[in-house]
mmCIF file of C-alpha atoms in Angstrom:
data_model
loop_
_atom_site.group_PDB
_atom_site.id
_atom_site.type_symbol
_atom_site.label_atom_id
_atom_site.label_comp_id
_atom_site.label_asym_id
_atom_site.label_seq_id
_atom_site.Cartn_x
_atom_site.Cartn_y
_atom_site.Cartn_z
ATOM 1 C CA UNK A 1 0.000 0.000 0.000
ATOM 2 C CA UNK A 2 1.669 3.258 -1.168
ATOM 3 C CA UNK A 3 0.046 5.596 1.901
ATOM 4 C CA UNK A 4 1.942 2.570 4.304
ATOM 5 C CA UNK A 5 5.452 3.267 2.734
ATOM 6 C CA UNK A 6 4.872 7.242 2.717
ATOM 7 C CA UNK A 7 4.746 6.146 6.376
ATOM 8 C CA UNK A 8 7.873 4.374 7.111
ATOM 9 C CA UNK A 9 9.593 7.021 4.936
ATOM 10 C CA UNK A 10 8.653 9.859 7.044
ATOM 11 C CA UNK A 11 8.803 8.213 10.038
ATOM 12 C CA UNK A 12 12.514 6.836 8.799
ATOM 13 C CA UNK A 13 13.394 10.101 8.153
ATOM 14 C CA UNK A 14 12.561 11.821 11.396
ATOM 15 C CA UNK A 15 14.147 8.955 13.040
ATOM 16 C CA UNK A 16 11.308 7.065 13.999
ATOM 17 C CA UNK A 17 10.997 4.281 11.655
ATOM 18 C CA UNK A 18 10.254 1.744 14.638
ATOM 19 C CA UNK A 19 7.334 3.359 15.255
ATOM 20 C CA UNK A 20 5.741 1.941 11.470
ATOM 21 C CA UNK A 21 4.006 -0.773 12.138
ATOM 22 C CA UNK A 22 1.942 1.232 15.618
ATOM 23 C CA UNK A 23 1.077 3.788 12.705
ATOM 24 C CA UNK A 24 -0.236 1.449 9.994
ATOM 25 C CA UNK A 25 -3.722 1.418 11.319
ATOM 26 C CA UNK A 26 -3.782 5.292 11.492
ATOM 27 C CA UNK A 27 -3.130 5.711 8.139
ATOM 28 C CA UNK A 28 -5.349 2.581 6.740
ATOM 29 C CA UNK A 29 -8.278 4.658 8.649
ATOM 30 C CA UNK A 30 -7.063 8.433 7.362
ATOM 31 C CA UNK A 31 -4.728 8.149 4.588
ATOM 32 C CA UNK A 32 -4.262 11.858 4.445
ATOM 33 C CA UNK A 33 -2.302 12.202 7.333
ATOM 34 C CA UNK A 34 1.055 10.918 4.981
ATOM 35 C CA UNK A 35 0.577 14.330 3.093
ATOM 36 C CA UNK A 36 0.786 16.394 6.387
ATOM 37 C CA UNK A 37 3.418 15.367 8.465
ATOM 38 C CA UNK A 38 2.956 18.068 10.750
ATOM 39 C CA UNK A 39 -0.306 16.266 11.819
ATOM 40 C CA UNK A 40 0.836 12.966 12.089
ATOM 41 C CA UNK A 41 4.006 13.429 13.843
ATOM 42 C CA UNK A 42 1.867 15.587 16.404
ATOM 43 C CA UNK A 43 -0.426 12.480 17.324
ATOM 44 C CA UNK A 44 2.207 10.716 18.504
ATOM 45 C CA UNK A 45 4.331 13.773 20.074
ATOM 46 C CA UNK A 46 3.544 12.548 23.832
ATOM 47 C CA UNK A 47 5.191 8.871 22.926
ATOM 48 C CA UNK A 48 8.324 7.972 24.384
ATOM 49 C CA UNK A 49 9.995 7.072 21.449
ATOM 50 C CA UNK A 50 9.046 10.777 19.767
ATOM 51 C CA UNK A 51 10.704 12.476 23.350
ATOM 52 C CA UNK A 52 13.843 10.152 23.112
ATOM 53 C CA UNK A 53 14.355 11.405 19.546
ATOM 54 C CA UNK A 54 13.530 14.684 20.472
ATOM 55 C CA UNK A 55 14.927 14.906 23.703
ATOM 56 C CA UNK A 56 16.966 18.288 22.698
ATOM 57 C CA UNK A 57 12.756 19.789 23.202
ATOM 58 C CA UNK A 58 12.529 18.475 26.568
ATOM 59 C CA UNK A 59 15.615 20.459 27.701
ATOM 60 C CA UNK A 60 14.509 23.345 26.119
ATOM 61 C CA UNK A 61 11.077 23.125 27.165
ATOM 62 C CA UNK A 62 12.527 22.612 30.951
ATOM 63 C CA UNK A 63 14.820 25.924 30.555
ATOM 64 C CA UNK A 64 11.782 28.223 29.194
ATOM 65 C CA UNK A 65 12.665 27.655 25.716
ATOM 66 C CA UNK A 66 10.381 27.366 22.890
ATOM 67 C CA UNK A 67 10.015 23.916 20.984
ATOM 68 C CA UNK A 68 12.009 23.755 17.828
ATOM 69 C CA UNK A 69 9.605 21.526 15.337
ATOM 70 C CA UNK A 70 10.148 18.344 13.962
ATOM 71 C CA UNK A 71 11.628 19.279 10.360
ATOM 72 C CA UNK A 72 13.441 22.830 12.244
ATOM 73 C CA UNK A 73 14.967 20.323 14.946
ATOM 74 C CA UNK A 74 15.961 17.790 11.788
ATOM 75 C CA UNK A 75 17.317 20.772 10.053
ATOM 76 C CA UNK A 76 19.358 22.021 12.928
ATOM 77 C CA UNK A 77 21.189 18.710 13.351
ATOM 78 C CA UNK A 78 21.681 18.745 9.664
ATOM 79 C CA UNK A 79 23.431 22.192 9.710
ATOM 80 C CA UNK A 80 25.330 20.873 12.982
ATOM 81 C CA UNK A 81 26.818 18.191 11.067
ATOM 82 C CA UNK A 82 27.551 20.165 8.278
ATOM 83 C CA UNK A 83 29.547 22.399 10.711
ATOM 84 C CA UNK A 84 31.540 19.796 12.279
ATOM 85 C CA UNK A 85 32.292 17.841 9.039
ATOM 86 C CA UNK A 86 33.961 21.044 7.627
ATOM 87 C CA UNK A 87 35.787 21.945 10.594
ATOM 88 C CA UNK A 88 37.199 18.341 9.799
ATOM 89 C CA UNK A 89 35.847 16.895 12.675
ATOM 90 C CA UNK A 90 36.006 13.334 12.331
ATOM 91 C CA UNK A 91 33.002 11.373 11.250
ATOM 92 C CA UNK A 92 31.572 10.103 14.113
ATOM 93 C CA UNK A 93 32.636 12.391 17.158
ATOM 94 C CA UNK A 94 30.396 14.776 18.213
ATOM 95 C CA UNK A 95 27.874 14.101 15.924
ATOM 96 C CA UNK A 96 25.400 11.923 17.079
ATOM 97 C CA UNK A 97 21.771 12.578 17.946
ATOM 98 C CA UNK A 98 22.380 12.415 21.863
ATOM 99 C CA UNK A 99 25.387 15.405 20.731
ATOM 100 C CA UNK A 100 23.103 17.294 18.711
ATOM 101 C CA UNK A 101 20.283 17.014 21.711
ATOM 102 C CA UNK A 102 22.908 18.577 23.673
ATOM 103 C CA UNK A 103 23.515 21.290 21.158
ATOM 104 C CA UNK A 104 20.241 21.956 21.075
ATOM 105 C CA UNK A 105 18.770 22.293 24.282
ATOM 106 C CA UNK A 106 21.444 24.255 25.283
ATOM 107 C CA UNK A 107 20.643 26.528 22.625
ATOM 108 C CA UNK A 108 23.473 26.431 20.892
ATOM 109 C CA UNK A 109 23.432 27.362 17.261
ATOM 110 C CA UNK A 110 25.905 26.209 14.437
ATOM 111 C CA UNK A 111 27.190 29.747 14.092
ATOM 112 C CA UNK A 112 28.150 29.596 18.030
ATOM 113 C CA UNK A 113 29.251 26.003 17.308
ATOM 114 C CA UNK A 114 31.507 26.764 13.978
ATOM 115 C CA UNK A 115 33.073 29.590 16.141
ATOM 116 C CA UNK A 116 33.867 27.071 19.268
ATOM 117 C CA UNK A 117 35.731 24.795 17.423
ATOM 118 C CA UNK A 118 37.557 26.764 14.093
ATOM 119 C CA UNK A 119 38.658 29.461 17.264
ATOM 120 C CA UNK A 120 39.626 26.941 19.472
ATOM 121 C CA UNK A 121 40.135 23.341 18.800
ATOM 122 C CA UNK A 122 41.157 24.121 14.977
ATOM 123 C CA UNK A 123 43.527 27.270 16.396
ATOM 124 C CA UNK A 124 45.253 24.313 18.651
ATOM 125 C CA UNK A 125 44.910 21.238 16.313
ATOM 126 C CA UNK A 126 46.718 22.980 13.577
ATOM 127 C CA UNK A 127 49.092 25.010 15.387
ATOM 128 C CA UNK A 128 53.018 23.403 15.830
ATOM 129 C CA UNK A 129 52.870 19.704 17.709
ATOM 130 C CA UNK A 130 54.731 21.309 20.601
ATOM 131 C CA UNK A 131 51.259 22.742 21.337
ATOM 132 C CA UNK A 132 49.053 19.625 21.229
ATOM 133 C CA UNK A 133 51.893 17.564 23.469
ATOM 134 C CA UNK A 134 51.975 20.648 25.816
ATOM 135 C CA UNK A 135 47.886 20.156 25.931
ATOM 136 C CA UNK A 136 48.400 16.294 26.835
ATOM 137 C CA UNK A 137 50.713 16.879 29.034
ATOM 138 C CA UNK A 138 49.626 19.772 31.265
ATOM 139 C CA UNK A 139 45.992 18.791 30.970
ATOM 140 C CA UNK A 140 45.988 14.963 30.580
ATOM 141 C CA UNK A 141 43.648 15.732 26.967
ATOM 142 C CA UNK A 142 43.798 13.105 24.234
ATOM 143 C CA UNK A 143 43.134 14.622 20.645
ATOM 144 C CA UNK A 144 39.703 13.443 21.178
ATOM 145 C CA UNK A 145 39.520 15.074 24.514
ATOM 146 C CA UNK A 146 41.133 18.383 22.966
ATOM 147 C CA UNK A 147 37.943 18.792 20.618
ATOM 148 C CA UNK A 148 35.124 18.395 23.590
ATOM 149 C CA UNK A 149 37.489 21.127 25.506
ATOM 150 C CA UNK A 150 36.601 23.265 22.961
ATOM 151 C CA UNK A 151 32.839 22.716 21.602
ATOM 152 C CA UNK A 152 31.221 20.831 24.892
ATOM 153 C CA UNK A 153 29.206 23.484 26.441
ATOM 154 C CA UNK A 154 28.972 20.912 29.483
ATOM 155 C CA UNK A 155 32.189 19.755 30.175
ATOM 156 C CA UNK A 156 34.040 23.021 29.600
ATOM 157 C CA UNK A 157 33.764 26.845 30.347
ATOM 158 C CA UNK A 158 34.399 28.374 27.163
ATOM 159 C CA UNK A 159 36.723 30.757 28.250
ATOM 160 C CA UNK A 160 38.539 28.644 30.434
ATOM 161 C CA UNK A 161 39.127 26.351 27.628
ATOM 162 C CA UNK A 162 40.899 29.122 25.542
ATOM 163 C CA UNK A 163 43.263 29.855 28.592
ATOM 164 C CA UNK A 164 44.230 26.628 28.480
ATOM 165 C CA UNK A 165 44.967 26.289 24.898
ATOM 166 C CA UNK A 166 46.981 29.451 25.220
ATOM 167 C CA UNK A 167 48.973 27.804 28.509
ATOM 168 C CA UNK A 168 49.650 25.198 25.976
ATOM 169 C CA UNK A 169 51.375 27.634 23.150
ATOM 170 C CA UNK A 170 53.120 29.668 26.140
ATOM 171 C CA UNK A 171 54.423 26.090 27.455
ATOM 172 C CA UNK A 172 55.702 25.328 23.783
ATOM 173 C CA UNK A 173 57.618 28.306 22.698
ATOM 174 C CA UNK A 174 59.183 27.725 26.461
ATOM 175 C CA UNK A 175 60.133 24.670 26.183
ATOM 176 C CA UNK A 176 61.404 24.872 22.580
ATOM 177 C CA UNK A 177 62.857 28.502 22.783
ATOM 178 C CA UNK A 178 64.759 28.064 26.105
ATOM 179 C CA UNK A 179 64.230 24.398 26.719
ATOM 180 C CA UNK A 180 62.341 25.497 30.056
ATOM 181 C CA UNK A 181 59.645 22.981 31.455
ATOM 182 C CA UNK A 182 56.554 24.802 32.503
ATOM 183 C CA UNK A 183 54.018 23.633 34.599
ATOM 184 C CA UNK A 184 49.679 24.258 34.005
ATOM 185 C CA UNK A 185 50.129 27.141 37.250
ATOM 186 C CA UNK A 186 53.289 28.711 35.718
ATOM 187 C CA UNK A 187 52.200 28.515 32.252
ATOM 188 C CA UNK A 188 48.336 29.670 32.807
ATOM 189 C CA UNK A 189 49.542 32.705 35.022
ATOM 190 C CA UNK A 190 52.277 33.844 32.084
ATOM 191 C CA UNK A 191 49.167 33.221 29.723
ATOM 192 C CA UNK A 192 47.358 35.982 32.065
ATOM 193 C CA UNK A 193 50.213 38.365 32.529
ATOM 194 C CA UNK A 194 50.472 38.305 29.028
ATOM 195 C CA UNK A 195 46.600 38.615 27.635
ATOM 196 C CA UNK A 196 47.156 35.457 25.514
ATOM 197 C CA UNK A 197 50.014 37.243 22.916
ATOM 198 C CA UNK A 198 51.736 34.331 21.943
ATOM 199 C CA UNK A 199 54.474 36.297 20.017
ATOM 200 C CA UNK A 200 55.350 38.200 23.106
ATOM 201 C CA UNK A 201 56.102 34.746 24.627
ATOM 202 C CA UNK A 202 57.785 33.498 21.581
ATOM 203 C CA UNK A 203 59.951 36.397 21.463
ATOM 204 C CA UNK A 204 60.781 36.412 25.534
ATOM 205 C CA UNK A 205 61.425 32.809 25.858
ATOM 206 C CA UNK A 206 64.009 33.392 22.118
ATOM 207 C CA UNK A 207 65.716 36.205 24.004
ATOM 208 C CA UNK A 208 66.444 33.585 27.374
ATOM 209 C CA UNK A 209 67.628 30.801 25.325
ATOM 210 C CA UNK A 210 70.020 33.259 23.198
ATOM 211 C CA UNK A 211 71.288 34.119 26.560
ATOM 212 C CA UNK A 212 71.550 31.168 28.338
ATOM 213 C CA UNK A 213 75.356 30.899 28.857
ATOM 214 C CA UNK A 214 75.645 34.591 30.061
ATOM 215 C CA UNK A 215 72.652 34.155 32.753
ATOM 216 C CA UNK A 216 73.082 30.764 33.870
ATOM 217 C CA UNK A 217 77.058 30.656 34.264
ATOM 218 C CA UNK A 218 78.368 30.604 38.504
ATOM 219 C CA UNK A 219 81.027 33.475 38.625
ATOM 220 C CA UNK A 220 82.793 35.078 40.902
ATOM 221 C CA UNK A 221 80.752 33.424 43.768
ATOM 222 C CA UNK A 222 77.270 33.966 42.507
ATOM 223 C CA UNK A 223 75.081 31.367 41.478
ATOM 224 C CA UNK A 224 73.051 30.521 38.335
ATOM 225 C CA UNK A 225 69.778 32.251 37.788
ATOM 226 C CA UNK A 226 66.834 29.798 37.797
ATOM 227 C CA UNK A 227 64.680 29.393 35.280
ATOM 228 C CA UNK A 228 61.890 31.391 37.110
ATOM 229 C CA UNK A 229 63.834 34.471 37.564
ATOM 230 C CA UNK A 230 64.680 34.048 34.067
ATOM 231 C CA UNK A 231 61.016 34.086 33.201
ATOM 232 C CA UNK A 232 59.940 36.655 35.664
ATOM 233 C CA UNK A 233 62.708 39.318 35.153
ATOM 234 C CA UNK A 234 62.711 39.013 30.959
ATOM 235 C CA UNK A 235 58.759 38.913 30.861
ATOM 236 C CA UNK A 236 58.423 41.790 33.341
ATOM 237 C CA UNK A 237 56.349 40.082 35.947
ATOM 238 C CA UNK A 238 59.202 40.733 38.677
ATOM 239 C CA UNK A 239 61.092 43.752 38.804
ATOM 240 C CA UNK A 240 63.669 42.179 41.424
ATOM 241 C CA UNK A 241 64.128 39.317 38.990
ATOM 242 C CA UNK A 242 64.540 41.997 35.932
ATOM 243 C CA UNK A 243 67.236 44.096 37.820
ATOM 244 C CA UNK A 244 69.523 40.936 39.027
ATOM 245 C CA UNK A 245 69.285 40.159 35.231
ATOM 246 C CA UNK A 246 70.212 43.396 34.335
ATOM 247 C CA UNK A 247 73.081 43.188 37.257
ATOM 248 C CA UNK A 248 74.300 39.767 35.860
ATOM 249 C CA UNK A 249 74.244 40.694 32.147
ATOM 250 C CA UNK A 250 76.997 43.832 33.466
ATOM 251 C CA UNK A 251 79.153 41.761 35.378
ATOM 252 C CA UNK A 252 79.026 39.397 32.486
ATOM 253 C CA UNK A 253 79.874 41.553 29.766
ATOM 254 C CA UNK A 254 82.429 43.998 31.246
ATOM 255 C CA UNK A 255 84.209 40.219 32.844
ATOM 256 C CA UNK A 256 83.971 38.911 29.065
ATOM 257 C CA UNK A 257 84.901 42.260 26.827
ATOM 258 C CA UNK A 258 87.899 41.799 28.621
ATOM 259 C CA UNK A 259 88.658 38.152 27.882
ATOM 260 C CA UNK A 260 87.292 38.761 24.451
ATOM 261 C CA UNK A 261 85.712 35.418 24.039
ATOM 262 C CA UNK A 262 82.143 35.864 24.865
ATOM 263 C CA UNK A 263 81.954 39.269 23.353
ATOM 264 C CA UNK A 264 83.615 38.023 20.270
ATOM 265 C CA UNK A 265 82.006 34.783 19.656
ATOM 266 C CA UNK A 266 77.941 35.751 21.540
ATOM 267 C CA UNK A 267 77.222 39.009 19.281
ATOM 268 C CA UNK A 268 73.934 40.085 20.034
ATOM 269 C CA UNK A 269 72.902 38.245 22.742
ATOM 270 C CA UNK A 270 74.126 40.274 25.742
ATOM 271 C CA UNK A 271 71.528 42.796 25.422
ATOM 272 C CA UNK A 272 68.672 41.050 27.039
ATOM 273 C CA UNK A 273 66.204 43.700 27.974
ATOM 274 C CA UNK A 274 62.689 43.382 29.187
ATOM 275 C CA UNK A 275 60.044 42.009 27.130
ATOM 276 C CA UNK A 276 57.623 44.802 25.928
ATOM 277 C CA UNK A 277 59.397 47.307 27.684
#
């Protein structure tokens, strides 16, 4: 019967194809419902299997939010997938109906999505590796894991996330600038002082490895500078740390000029100044 397959195609597409063979009778009695799906779909809109496929409503519906309708709440996961498939996403994460339920009783549309993941989890996924190991290693996150840091509204705090990812890029250029190892506290606080400006780090953490030898050599009784009063006198964030740089980088110069060695062989990389400053 041709009104019985209209059925299970509309019901197939809306993701309730099991509920067919309930329907059949419906439709033997009123075969005009198949040419208004609206109708049918609302007769059987206080079923169980309707509010498990449509479970994104009942979230709404419990935060004050209006209903999106069958073919607008099919259409929204459509445009959802179509957001995560050309972020390059791969098939299968994040894009299931239980996601998209998510997605959508949170409110959340695929413009707010798109912008979640190509600002954040794209900005990280495609930057240098040194930035996705820093991720796994200060933050535990598996590539996987790196993608719901950025788009899942429940497990994350948006801006939080970003933070993070710039803790990451801050813990990168350290570790391959100056070869420093930065922990989540050291490199999220540098990713404050700094507002997130990535080449201010890159070009701090350059200047400390170019002058490694000059601030991390014992003389004349005084010992090497750690790596935090590296960090805190060249970045700024400790003006005690910046001035015993400043001392050291004197005493090494004037002690070097007249050995000639340093002066002659480290061009360039005794004037370590402040960064920004």
């Amino acid at each position: 019967m041709a009104a019985i397959d209209d059925l299970k195609s509309i019901l197939n597409y809306y993701g309730l194809g099991s509920l067919a063979d309930s329907l059949s009778q419906k439709i033997v009695d009123d075969p005009t419902l198949v040419a208004n799906p609206d109708v049918l779909l609302f007769s059987i809109k206080d079923t169980p299997q309707y509010k498990t496929r449509f479970k994104g409503n009942e979230v709404r519906r419990a935060a004050g939010l209006p209903e999106l309708s069958p073919a607008d709440y099919v259409n929204m996961e459509s445009l959802y997938r179509t957001t995560l498939s050309g972020n390059s996403l791969p098939k299968g994460f994040y894009d299931s109906q239980d996601d998209f339920a998510n997605f959508i009783g949170k409110d959340i549309s695929p413009n707010e999505l798109n912008a979640r993941v190509s600002q954040g989890y794209n900005a990280v996924m495609q930057a240098e590796p040194g930035t996705k190991a820093e991720l796994k290693q200060l933050y535990g996150l598996s590539d996987g894991d790196i993608a719901a840091f950025f788009i899942d509204p429940e497990r994350f705090n948006q801006s939080d996330a970003i933070k993070k990812a710039q803790a990451a890029q801050i813990a990168s250029e350290a570790r391959r600038q100056a070869g420093f190892t930065l922990d989540a506290t050291a490199a999220e606080a540098l990713a404050t002082e700094l507002k997130g400006n990535i080449g201010t780090a890159q070009t701090g953490f350059q200047q400390i490895g170019a002058t490694q030898e000059l601030l991390g050599m014992d003389l004349q009784g005084e010992t090497a500078l750690s790596q935090q009063e590296q960090i805190a006198g060249t970045f700024g964030t400790n003006q005690a740390a910046a001035q015993r740089i400043a001392t050291r980088r004197r005493k090494r110069q004037a002690t070097f000029e007249q050995g000639g060695s340093f002066a002659a062989t480290q061009t360039g990389t005794t004037g370590l100044g402040t960064v920004g400053q």
